[in-house]
Amino acid sequence: MAKAKLEEIESPAMLEEFYRQMLFIRRFEEKCNVAYRLGKIGGYMHTYVGMEATAVGIHHAIKPTYDYMITAYRDHPQPLLLGTDPVKVMAEIMGRSDGMSRGKGGSMHVYDIERGFFGGWGIVGGHIPLGGGLAFASKYRNEDRVTICLLGDGAANQGVVFETMNMAALWDLPIIFCIENNEFAMGTRLEYHAADTELYKRGEPFGIKSERIDGMDVLSFHKDMQRIVDWTRENQKPYWVEIMNYRFLGHGAADNDRQLYRTKEEEDAAMKRDPIARLEEILLKRNVMTREKMEAIDEELTDQVEAIYEQADASPFPDASEVYDNVYTDMEPEKGH
Ligand SMILES: Cc1ncc(C[n+]2csc(CCOP(=O)(O)OP(=O)(O)O)c2C)c(N)n1
Ligand SMILES: [Mg+2]
């Protein structure tokens, strides 16, 4: 999907693009959830429902496919926005041979290195030093790339995060730690897992510029992220951002007990902040779009997702003989390394 030029932001065409992208992610993720329940998806799967404004706002703030991005296992929307073939994404999630890892990675290991998206990682906090490494690589090569390193509020407690922050501050690495504070980790909530729930403060001891921003209003969020990305590119130093959003569904597709750590009333209140509904209000108020047009777009995207699913479902499972392929490398280590 095309990257917006700054002067085009908030033009009717741009607002429509934001809307289409958020709605496409929502319908794609909902389809994944249905497929999981039909037994079409194995292993673990985590969707982005409720958090769409975060992915879309970041996408329009960076130089897509040039800047680097790395995340944990909530990794479907980033490649979809970057233009990775959605059938490849869905096929990977479904464990089929047309997936980018030939179906062996699954939902948590989606990636597209050619487009600057380095995955898709299942170990909480494990990808953070890799994000530091990406930022180090671009700095070492004198490129002006920015690395977006997404992590959850739960992951923000991992020791390796602090090690990476230290090195990033010490070496002035152009990395933006984007904490997706969706208020929950796995089966638990922020105030049960964080000694200080104001996570944005964690950058301060390292001298890293930090702030907390709203991640539910795509327009204000995009502006904030654009300012932060531009600052990081210009100054070649790290940034620590706490993005406030909310996970509408369970932690993963198998989490059916979310009432154990949040009440129905709380969920209902949070859903009133739905980023898609919020943008719909703006579209109506500014006369950019009618309800009928929104319904037509929804129908179009729902059909598109259905076709993606059908194509992915037609892809065969990998042959059992391939089980060890691409697991170990045949490459000789380079001499001198
Ligand atoms: C090292 C490690 N410990 C525990 C887990 C199990 N686990 C998977 S997700 C998760 C919670 C992470 O929550 P958060 O970082 O807030 O991300 P979110 O799921 O909200 O996006 C846990 C504990 C894991 N995958 N890796
Ligand atoms: Mg979380």
PDB file of N, CA and C and ligand atoms in Angstrom, residues 153-154 180 182 184-185, ligand 2:
ATOM      1  N   ASP A 153       3.604  -4.273  26.558  1.00  0.00           N
ATOM      2  CA  ASP A 153       3.789  -3.793  27.934  1.00  0.00           C
ATOM      3  C   ASP A 153       4.403  -4.902  28.790  1.00  0.00           C
ATOM      4  N   GLY A 154       3.984  -6.152  28.546  1.00  0.00           N
ATOM      5  CA  GLY A 154       4.560  -7.268  29.307  1.00  0.00           C
ATOM      6  C   GLY A 154       6.037  -7.438  28.976  1.00  0.00           C
ATOM      7  N   GLU A 180       3.727  -1.153  22.774  1.00  0.00           N
ATOM      8  CA  GLU A 180       2.294  -1.231  22.496  1.00  0.00           C
ATOM      9  C   GLU A 180       1.627  -1.585  23.815  1.00  0.00           C
ATOM     10  N   ASN A 182      -1.195  -2.350  25.438  1.00  0.00           N
ATOM     11  CA  ASN A 182      -2.602  -2.714  25.228  1.00  0.00           C
ATOM     12  C   ASN A 182      -3.252  -3.129  26.546  1.00  0.00           C
ATOM     13  N   PHE A 184      -2.609  -5.354  28.693  1.00  0.00           N
ATOM     14  CA  PHE A 184      -2.566  -6.746  29.146  1.00  0.00           C
ATOM     15  C   PHE A 184      -1.346  -7.481  28.619  1.00  0.00           C
ATOM     16  N   ALA A 185      -0.883  -8.415  29.424  1.00  0.00           N
ATOM     17  CA  ALA A 185       0.106  -9.363  28.919  1.00  0.00           C
ATOM     18  C   ALA A 185      -0.656 -10.694  28.744  1.00  0.00           C
TER      19      ALA A 185
HETATM   20 MG    MG B   2       0.340  -6.229  26.157  1.00  0.00          MG
END
